[in-house]
């Protein structure tokens, strides 16, 4: 083992954070770039399904909330892009990788938001799953990632609460509203359960990531935690999670749950979800449509620099 | 996809925020912006959406010079053998008060 590698491993063992200029194994850098850029892309693409409902939010209060939430997602994307850049990849490269399909984003955003209740279900389930994932990442071994996650987690909590409030309101409404609420839960439950990624024995990066203390819990551990929490929370809504096999196991002190449809998961990951093309096209179009703004701002900055030098 | 022209790649800026009057500005993160004014406005929108700041500094990242982590050992070495810089180094009787 190289002396530099020994220092690195020793820091990981002693819970000392790794900073961008410190020596790190190439695989650690690659794994982080992959995970962090994927995380950043998820925040940015995640704005699309929700943005779909901003103009149709049922009240001014809901509309202001949704705008604030979507604005937060943009901010979270930025924290994470900046943190990723400290690893030596440029912003342009990262974004190009999203647009070319080389980099992935969370598959959950390839599902459509069909009714207003979906905005509630996303807040409760999708943000709930994201929080479950993100809280342990606040202790990730790479400093910039951990610091970005601390900021994100602080802001994310309102996202989940506002979602639950939307569902709670619907669950106490008319028959049609109750039905809408249950329908949204039915459609978002399993994709949310899949958000934790493939099972541990089918996730090659899981082990490496845990060994280097980027992740602290495995996909399956986090998934179980999420299911346990939601199984209790859903009772407050007087709704059901769409899983006939779900039942409390006194021995393990966890809920048992039904078979996850991994064929669907991989199909969506590989581009065949209901909205994959639409999401990526929207991102590319936004980037292309924004070209003149980026160019104009750069030209204006150049001009100002130039004139201030002549004076 | 159109190729980025060099001038389209806005420089990177580091953002420092004073959270309350009387405290230091502290590094909050970084962002890309075409000029200082845009960096300032983006920093406000990105890092102070919940009243986290009352004052912002932005500085282009290329202007920051950092000590090298590889040389941290020898660089900070001069402070390692000077325990007499700490008050606890000095042996004084217990009955001595207010010192």
PDB file of N, CA and C in Angstrom, chain A residues 21-23 68 71-76 78-79 82-83 85-86 91-92 96 99 151 154-156 158-159 284 287-288 291 293-295 297-302 304, chain B residues 1-10 12 17 27-38 42 45-50 52 60 64-70:
ATOM      1  N   UNK A  21      -8.591  18.506  -1.777  1.00  0.00           N
ATOM      2  CA  UNK A  21      -7.191  18.505  -2.195  1.00  0.00           C
ATOM      3  C   UNK A  21      -6.401  17.349  -1.598  1.00  0.00           C
ATOM      4  N   UNK A  22      -7.018  16.590  -0.692  1.00  0.00           N
ATOM      5  CA  UNK A  22      -6.333  15.432  -0.094  1.00  0.00           C
ATOM      6  C   UNK A  22      -6.177  14.329  -1.134  1.00  0.00           C
ATOM      7  N   UNK A  23      -5.150  13.525  -0.977  1.00  0.00           N
ATOM      8  CA  UNK A  23      -5.002  12.369  -1.856  1.00  0.00           C
ATOM      9  C   UNK A  23      -6.158  11.412  -1.612  1.00  0.00           C
ATOM     10  N   UNK A  68     -41.864  27.482  -3.393  1.00  0.00           N
ATOM     11  CA  UNK A  68     -40.722  27.479  -2.460  1.00  0.00           C
ATOM     12  C   UNK A  68     -40.026  26.126  -2.478  1.00  0.00           C
ATOM     13  N   UNK A  71     -38.084  25.735  -5.689  1.00  0.00           N
ATOM     14  CA  UNK A  71     -36.899  26.597  -5.611  1.00  0.00           C
ATOM     15  C   UNK A  71     -35.821  25.943  -4.734  1.00  0.00           C
ATOM     16  N   UNK A  72     -36.257  25.313  -3.659  1.00  0.00           N
ATOM     17  CA  UNK A  72     -35.312  24.578  -2.810  1.00  0.00           C
ATOM     18  C   UNK A  72     -34.600  23.486  -3.598  1.00  0.00           C
ATOM     19  N   UNK A  73     -35.350  22.760  -4.425  1.00  0.00           N
ATOM     20  CA  UNK A  73     -34.741  21.662  -5.202  1.00  0.00           C
ATOM     21  C   UNK A  73     -33.645  22.216  -6.114  1.00  0.00           C
ATOM     22  N   UNK A  74     -33.913  23.375  -6.710  1.00  0.00           N
ATOM     23  CA  UNK A  74     -32.888  24.000  -7.555  1.00  0.00           C
ATOM     24  C   UNK A  74     -31.649  24.299  -6.720  1.00  0.00           C
ATOM     25  N   UNK A  75     -31.874  24.834  -5.520  1.00  0.00           N
ATOM     26  CA  UNK A  75     -30.761  25.135  -4.618  1.00  0.00           C
ATOM     27  C   UNK A  75     -29.998  23.883  -4.238  1.00  0.00           C
ATOM     28  N   UNK A  76     -30.734  22.818  -3.944  1.00  0.00           N
ATOM     29  CA  UNK A  76     -30.078  21.563  -3.560  1.00  0.00           C
ATOM     30  C   UNK A  76     -29.238  21.019  -4.710  1.00  0.00           C
ATOM     31  N   UNK A  78     -27.800  22.805  -6.880  1.00  0.00           N
ATOM     32  CA  UNK A  78     -26.599  23.631  -6.959  1.00  0.00           C
ATOM     33  C   UNK A  78     -25.577  23.277  -5.879  1.00  0.00           C
ATOM     34  N   UNK A  79     -26.043  23.078  -4.644  1.00  0.00           N
ATOM     35  CA  UNK A  79     -25.087  22.684  -3.585  1.00  0.00           C
ATOM     36  C   UNK A  79     -24.313  21.455  -4.038  1.00  0.00           C
ATOM     37  N   UNK A  82     -21.878  21.955  -7.029  1.00  0.00           N
ATOM     38  CA  UNK A  82     -20.660  22.633  -6.544  1.00  0.00           C
ATOM     39  C   UNK A  82     -19.767  21.651  -5.805  1.00  0.00           C
ATOM     40  N   UNK A  83     -20.372  20.838  -4.950  1.00  0.00           N
ATOM     41  CA  UNK A  83     -19.587  19.859  -4.194  1.00  0.00           C
ATOM     42  C   UNK A  83     -18.933  18.851  -5.152  1.00  0.00           C
ATOM     43  N   UNK A  85     -18.024  19.419  -8.206  1.00  0.00           N
ATOM     44  CA  UNK A  85     -16.935  20.088  -8.933  1.00  0.00           C
ATOM     45  C   UNK A  85     -15.626  20.070  -8.165  1.00  0.00           C
ATOM     46  N   UNK A  86     -15.696  20.003  -6.827  1.00  0.00           N
ATOM     47  CA  UNK A  86     -14.450  19.992  -6.052  1.00  0.00           C
ATOM     48  C   UNK A  86     -13.644  18.722  -6.328  1.00  0.00           C
ATOM     49  N   UNK A  91     -18.641  21.702 -14.253  1.00  0.00           N
ATOM     50  CA  UNK A  91     -20.096  21.745 -14.278  1.00  0.00           C
ATOM     51  C   UNK A  91     -20.623  21.306 -15.643  1.00  0.00           C
ATOM     52  N   UNK A  92     -19.941  21.794 -16.705  1.00  0.00           N
ATOM     53  CA  UNK A  92     -20.390  21.473 -18.064  1.00  0.00           C
ATOM     54  C   UNK A  92     -20.330  19.973 -18.323  1.00  0.00           C
ATOM     55  N   UNK A  96     -23.425  17.698 -19.253  1.00  0.00           N
ATOM     56  CA  UNK A  96     -23.377  16.939 -20.509  1.00  0.00           C
ATOM     57  C   UNK A  96     -23.663  15.457 -20.268  1.00  0.00           C
ATOM     58  N   UNK A  99     -27.315  14.961 -19.975  1.00  0.00           N
ATOM     59  CA  UNK A  99     -28.017  15.118 -21.250  1.00  0.00           C
ATOM     60  C   UNK A  99     -27.729  13.974 -22.220  1.00  0.00           C
ATOM     61  N   UNK A 151     -27.003  20.951   4.886  1.00  0.00           N
ATOM     62  CA  UNK A 151     -27.842  22.076   4.465  1.00  0.00           C
ATOM     63  C   UNK A 151     -29.148  21.551   3.838  1.00  0.00           C
ATOM     64  N   UNK A 154     -31.700  20.097   6.403  1.00  0.00           N
ATOM     65  CA  UNK A 154     -32.383  21.147   7.161  1.00  0.00           C
ATOM     66  C   UNK A 154     -33.586  21.655   6.391  1.00  0.00           C
ATOM     67  N   UNK A 155     -33.423  21.786   5.067  1.00  0.00           N
ATOM     68  CA  UNK A 155     -34.479  22.384   4.264  1.00  0.00           C
ATOM     69  C   UNK A 155     -35.543  21.381   3.844  1.00  0.00           C
ATOM     70  N   UNK A 156     -35.129  20.108   3.807  1.00  0.00           N
ATOM     71  CA  UNK A 156     -35.993  19.077   3.236  1.00  0.00           C
ATOM     72  C   UNK A 156     -37.186  18.748   4.126  1.00  0.00           C
ATOM     73  N   UNK A 158     -39.433  20.462   5.632  1.00  0.00           N
ATOM     74  CA  UNK A 158     -40.719  21.091   5.305  1.00  0.00           C
ATOM     75  C   UNK A 158     -41.345  20.440   4.077  1.00  0.00           C
ATOM     76  N   UNK A 159     -40.531  19.928   3.183  1.00  0.00           N
ATOM     77  CA  UNK A 159     -41.056  19.300   1.973  1.00  0.00           C
ATOM     78  C   UNK A 159     -41.946  18.112   2.330  1.00  0.00           C
ATOM     79  N   UNK A 284     -32.952  19.201 -21.657  1.00  0.00           N
ATOM     80  CA  UNK A 284     -32.119  19.630 -22.788  1.00  0.00           C
ATOM     81  C   UNK A 284     -32.655  20.922 -23.381  1.00  0.00           C
ATOM     82  N   UNK A 287     -31.843  23.870 -21.222  1.00  0.00           N
ATOM     83  CA  UNK A 287     -30.434  24.228 -21.342  1.00  0.00           C
ATOM     84  C   UNK A 287     -30.174  24.965 -22.660  1.00  0.00           C
ATOM     85  N   UNK A 288     -30.758  24.442 -23.732  1.00  0.00           N
ATOM     86  CA  UNK A 288     -30.565  25.064 -25.044  1.00  0.00           C
ATOM     87  C   UNK A 288     -31.222  26.454 -25.086  1.00  0.00           C
ATOM     88  N   UNK A 291     -29.203  29.258 -23.546  1.00  0.00           N
ATOM     89  CA  UNK A 291     -27.875  29.575 -24.088  1.00  0.00           C
ATOM     90  C   UNK A 291     -27.672  31.075 -24.244  1.00  0.00           C
ATOM     91  N   UNK A 293     -28.991  33.493 -22.710  1.00  0.00           N
ATOM     92  CA  UNK A 293     -28.871  34.193 -21.424  1.00  0.00           C
ATOM     93  C   UNK A 293     -27.439  34.056 -20.902  1.00  0.00           C
ATOM     94  N   UNK A 294     -26.902  32.829 -20.983  1.00  0.00           N
ATOM     95  CA  UNK A 294     -25.533  32.611 -20.508  1.00  0.00           C
ATOM     96  C   UNK A 294     -24.546  33.414 -21.342  1.00  0.00           C
ATOM     97  N   UNK A 295     -24.781  33.429 -22.657  1.00  0.00           N
ATOM     98  CA  UNK A 295     -23.862  34.176 -23.529  1.00  0.00           C
ATOM     99  C   UNK A 295     -23.959  35.672 -23.273  1.00  0.00           C
ATOM    100  N   UNK A 297     -24.912  37.249 -20.557  1.00  0.00           N
ATOM    101  CA  UNK A 297     -24.333  37.604 -19.260  1.00  0.00           C
ATOM    102  C   UNK A 297     -22.813  37.614 -19.345  1.00  0.00           C
ATOM    103  N   UNK A 298     -22.251  36.628 -20.066  1.00  0.00           N
ATOM    104  CA  UNK A 298     -20.792  36.562 -20.209  1.00  0.00           C
ATOM    105  C   UNK A 298     -20.292  37.749 -21.024  1.00  0.00           C
ATOM    106  N   UNK A 299     -21.028  38.109 -22.083  1.00  0.00           N
ATOM    107  CA  UNK A 299     -20.619  39.241 -22.924  1.00  0.00           C
ATOM    108  C   UNK A 299     -20.665  40.542 -22.127  1.00  0.00           C
ATOM    109  N   UNK A 300     -21.711  40.682 -21.311  1.00  0.00           N
ATOM    110  CA  UNK A 300     -21.855  41.890 -20.486  1.00  0.00           C
ATOM    111  C   UNK A 300     -20.702  41.993 -19.480  1.00  0.00           C
ATOM    112  N   UNK A 301     -20.362  40.852 -18.861  1.00  0.00           N
ATOM    113  CA  UNK A 301     -19.252  40.840 -17.901  1.00  0.00           C
ATOM    114  C   UNK A 301     -17.942  41.204 -18.597  1.00  0.00           C
ATOM    115  N   UNK A 302     -17.731  40.662 -19.809  1.00  0.00           N
ATOM    116  CA  UNK A 302     -16.518  40.976 -20.590  1.00  0.00           C
ATOM    117  C   UNK A 302     -16.438  42.460 -20.884  1.00  0.00           C
ATOM    118  N   UNK A 304     -17.881  44.963 -19.364  1.00  0.00           N
ATOM    119  CA  UNK A 304     -17.645  45.768 -18.161  1.00  0.00           C
ATOM    120  C   UNK A 304     -16.190  45.688 -17.728  1.00  0.00           C
TER     121      UNK A 304
ATOM    122  N   UNK B   1     -26.789  18.781 -29.032  1.00  0.00           N
ATOM    123  CA  UNK B   1     -26.412  19.698 -27.943  1.00  0.00           C
ATOM    124  C   UNK B   1     -25.361  20.692 -28.448  1.00  0.00           C
ATOM    125  N   UNK B   2     -25.591  21.937 -28.204  1.00  0.00           N
ATOM    126  CA  UNK B   2     -24.605  22.930 -28.651  1.00  0.00           C
ATOM    127  C   UNK B   2     -23.371  22.843 -27.764  1.00  0.00           C
ATOM    128  N   UNK B   3     -22.222  23.153 -28.351  1.00  0.00           N
ATOM    129  CA  UNK B   3     -20.987  23.112 -27.567  1.00  0.00           C
ATOM    130  C   UNK B   3     -20.838  24.429 -26.813  1.00  0.00           C
ATOM    131  N   UNK B   4     -20.352  24.320 -25.585  1.00  0.00           N
ATOM    132  CA  UNK B   4     -20.158  25.543 -24.812  1.00  0.00           C
ATOM    133  C   UNK B   4     -18.956  26.328 -25.335  1.00  0.00           C
ATOM    134  N   UNK B   5     -19.158  27.589 -25.596  1.00  0.00           N
ATOM    135  CA  UNK B   5     -18.017  28.432 -25.923  1.00  0.00           C
ATOM    136  C   UNK B   5     -17.344  28.794 -24.605  1.00  0.00           C
ATOM    137  N   UNK B   6     -16.030  29.093 -24.635  1.00  0.00           N
ATOM    138  CA  UNK B   6     -15.342  29.361 -23.374  1.00  0.00           C
ATOM    139  C   UNK B   6     -15.998  30.491 -22.564  1.00  0.00           C
ATOM    140  N   UNK B   7     -16.453  31.526 -23.262  1.00  0.00           N
ATOM    141  CA  UNK B   7     -17.006  32.671 -22.535  1.00  0.00           C
ATOM    142  C   UNK B   7     -18.348  32.318 -21.886  1.00  0.00           C
ATOM    143  N   UNK B   8     -18.902  31.179 -22.325  1.00  0.00           N
ATOM    144  CA  UNK B   8     -20.176  30.772 -21.744  1.00  0.00           C
ATOM    145  C   UNK B   8     -19.975  30.127 -20.371  1.00  0.00           C
ATOM    146  N   UNK B   9     -18.767  29.640 -20.119  1.00  0.00           N
ATOM    147  CA  UNK B   9     -18.488  29.007 -18.842  1.00  0.00           C
ATOM    148  C   UNK B   9     -18.165  30.060 -17.794  1.00  0.00           C
ATOM    149  N   UNK B  10     -19.150  30.418 -17.044  1.00  0.00           N
ATOM    150  CA  UNK B  10     -18.959  31.460 -16.034  1.00  0.00           C
ATOM    151  C   UNK B  10     -17.970  31.011 -14.971  1.00  0.00           C
ATOM    152  N   UNK B  12     -16.086  30.445 -11.329  1.00  0.00           N
ATOM    153  CA  UNK B  12     -16.556  29.942 -10.036  1.00  0.00           C
ATOM    154  C   UNK B  12     -16.285  31.005  -8.959  1.00  0.00           C
ATOM    155  N   UNK B  17     -20.704  34.021   4.236  1.00  0.00           N
ATOM    156  CA  UNK B  17     -21.912  34.636   4.796  1.00  0.00           C
ATOM    157  C   UNK B  17     -21.746  34.951   6.277  1.00  0.00           C
ATOM    158  N   UNK B  27     -17.400  30.545   5.278  1.00  0.00           N
ATOM    159  CA  UNK B  27     -17.573  29.968   3.947  1.00  0.00           C
ATOM    160  C   UNK B  27     -18.867  29.158   3.892  1.00  0.00           C
ATOM    161  N   UNK B  28     -19.699  29.444   2.873  1.00  0.00           N
ATOM    162  CA  UNK B  28     -20.984  28.747   2.771  1.00  0.00           C
ATOM    163  C   UNK B  28     -20.996  27.769   1.606  1.00  0.00           C
ATOM    164  N   UNK B  29     -20.253  28.078   0.543  1.00  0.00           N
ATOM    165  CA  UNK B  29     -20.261  27.213  -0.630  1.00  0.00           C
ATOM    166  C   UNK B  29     -19.783  27.992  -1.828  1.00  0.00           C
ATOM    167  N   UNK B  30     -20.102  27.493  -3.008  1.00  0.00           N
ATOM    168  CA  UNK B  30     -19.630  28.172  -4.204  1.00  0.00           C
ATOM    169  C   UNK B  30     -20.716  28.152  -5.266  1.00  0.00           C
ATOM    170  N   UNK B  31     -20.531  28.956  -6.281  1.00  0.00           N
ATOM    171  CA  UNK B  31     -21.472  28.992  -7.407  1.00  0.00           C
ATOM    172  C   UNK B  31     -20.791  29.607  -8.624  1.00  0.00           C
ATOM    173  N   UNK B  32     -21.403  29.430  -9.770  1.00  0.00           N
ATOM    174  CA  UNK B  32     -20.906  30.048 -10.991  1.00  0.00           C
ATOM    175  C   UNK B  32     -21.707  31.312 -11.264  1.00  0.00           C
ATOM    176  N   UNK B  33     -21.017  32.364 -11.715  1.00  0.00           N
ATOM    177  CA  UNK B  33     -21.717  33.592 -12.101  1.00  0.00           C
ATOM    178  C   UNK B  33     -20.839  34.361 -13.068  1.00  0.00           C
ATOM    179  N   UNK B  34     -21.483  35.160 -13.924  1.00  0.00           N
ATOM    180  CA  UNK B  34     -20.741  35.906 -14.942  1.00  0.00           C
ATOM    181  C   UNK B  34     -19.955  37.049 -14.322  1.00  0.00           C
ATOM    182  N   UNK B  35     -20.534  37.698 -13.317  1.00  0.00           N
ATOM    183  CA  UNK B  35     -19.822  38.809 -12.674  1.00  0.00           C
ATOM    184  C   UNK B  35     -20.186  38.878 -11.187  1.00  0.00           C
ATOM    185  N   UNK B  36     -19.565  39.846 -10.496  1.00  0.00           N
ATOM    186  CA  UNK B  36     -19.729  39.924  -9.041  1.00  0.00           C
ATOM    187  C   UNK B  36     -21.182  40.176  -8.638  1.00  0.00           C
ATOM    188  N   UNK B  37     -21.849  41.018  -9.404  1.00  0.00           N
ATOM    189  CA  UNK B  37     -23.232  41.339  -9.043  1.00  0.00           C
ATOM    190  C   UNK B  37     -24.118  40.091  -9.141  1.00  0.00           C
ATOM    191  N   UNK B  38     -23.913  39.342 -10.224  1.00  0.00           N
ATOM    192  CA  UNK B  38     -24.700  38.121 -10.383  1.00  0.00           C
ATOM    193  C   UNK B  38     -24.336  37.105  -9.305  1.00  0.00           C
ATOM    194  N   UNK B  42     -27.088  35.586  -6.878  1.00  0.00           N
ATOM    195  CA  UNK B  42     -27.284  34.131  -6.827  1.00  0.00           C
ATOM    196  C   UNK B  42     -26.976  33.585  -5.431  1.00  0.00           C
ATOM    197  N   UNK B  45     -29.934  34.107  -3.322  1.00  0.00           N
ATOM    198  CA  UNK B  45     -31.033  33.180  -3.632  1.00  0.00           C
ATOM    199  C   UNK B  45     -30.725  31.747  -3.227  1.00  0.00           C
ATOM    200  N   UNK B  46     -29.447  31.384  -3.296  1.00  0.00           N
ATOM    201  CA  UNK B  46     -29.112  29.988  -3.033  1.00  0.00           C
ATOM    202  C   UNK B  46     -28.805  29.736  -1.554  1.00  0.00           C
ATOM    203  N   UNK B  47     -28.095  30.674  -0.920  1.00  0.00           N
ATOM    204  CA  UNK B  47     -27.610  30.383   0.431  1.00  0.00           C
ATOM    205  C   UNK B  47     -28.352  31.108   1.554  1.00  0.00           C
ATOM    206  N   UNK B  48     -29.247  32.027   1.226  1.00  0.00           N
ATOM    207  CA  UNK B  48     -29.930  32.747   2.325  1.00  0.00           C
ATOM    208  C   UNK B  48     -31.448  32.773   2.130  1.00  0.00           C
ATOM    209  N   UNK B  49     -32.014  31.667   1.661  1.00  0.00           N
ATOM    210  CA  UNK B  49     -33.470  31.663   1.457  1.00  0.00           C
ATOM    211  C   UNK B  49     -34.255  31.668   2.767  1.00  0.00           C
ATOM    212  N   UNK B  50     -33.580  31.334   3.875  1.00  0.00           N
ATOM    213  CA  UNK B  50     -34.291  31.294   5.155  1.00  0.00           C
ATOM    214  C   UNK B  50     -33.595  32.184   6.185  1.00  0.00           C
ATOM    215  N   UNK B  52     -30.551  33.150   6.504  1.00  0.00           N
ATOM    216  CA  UNK B  52     -29.284  32.667   7.053  1.00  0.00           C
ATOM    217  C   UNK B  52     -28.205  33.737   7.059  1.00  0.00           C
ATOM    218  N   UNK B  60     -13.913  35.503  -6.428  1.00  0.00           N
ATOM    219  CA  UNK B  60     -13.658  34.505  -7.459  1.00  0.00           C
ATOM    220  C   UNK B  60     -12.683  33.465  -6.938  1.00  0.00           C
ATOM    221  N   UNK B  64      -8.242  32.598  -4.547  1.00  0.00           N
ATOM    222  CA  UNK B  64      -7.958  31.983  -3.246  1.00  0.00           C
ATOM    223  C   UNK B  64      -6.735  31.086  -3.356  1.00  0.00           C
ATOM    224  N   UNK B  65      -5.770  31.323  -2.487  1.00  0.00           N
ATOM    225  CA  UNK B  65      -4.569  30.482  -2.440  1.00  0.00           C
ATOM    226  C   UNK B  65      -4.663  29.624  -1.198  1.00  0.00           C
ATOM    227  N   UNK B  66      -4.521  28.322  -1.376  1.00  0.00           N
ATOM    228  CA  UNK B  66      -4.696  27.411  -0.244  1.00  0.00           C
ATOM    229  C   UNK B  66      -3.384  26.717   0.086  1.00  0.00           C
ATOM    230  N   UNK B  67      -3.183  26.435   1.362  1.00  0.00           N
ATOM    231  CA  UNK B  67      -2.007  25.660   1.750  1.00  0.00           C
ATOM    232  C   UNK B  67      -2.198  24.232   1.253  1.00  0.00           C
ATOM    233  N   UNK B  68      -1.077  23.583   0.946  1.00  0.00           N
ATOM    234  CA  UNK B  68      -1.154  22.239   0.356  1.00  0.00           C
ATOM    235  C   UNK B  68      -1.312  21.182   1.446  1.00  0.00           C
ATOM    236  N   UNK B  69      -2.328  20.327   1.326  1.00  0.00           N
ATOM    237  CA  UNK B  69      -2.552  19.297   2.354  1.00  0.00           C
ATOM    238  C   UNK B  69      -1.347  18.370   2.519  1.00  0.00           C
ATOM    239  N   UNK B  70      -0.647  18.086   1.400  1.00  0.00           N
ATOM    240  CA  UNK B  70       0.513  17.184   1.465  1.00  0.00           C
ATOM    241  C   UNK B  70       1.624  17.764   2.329  1.00  0.00           C
TER     242      UNK B  70
END
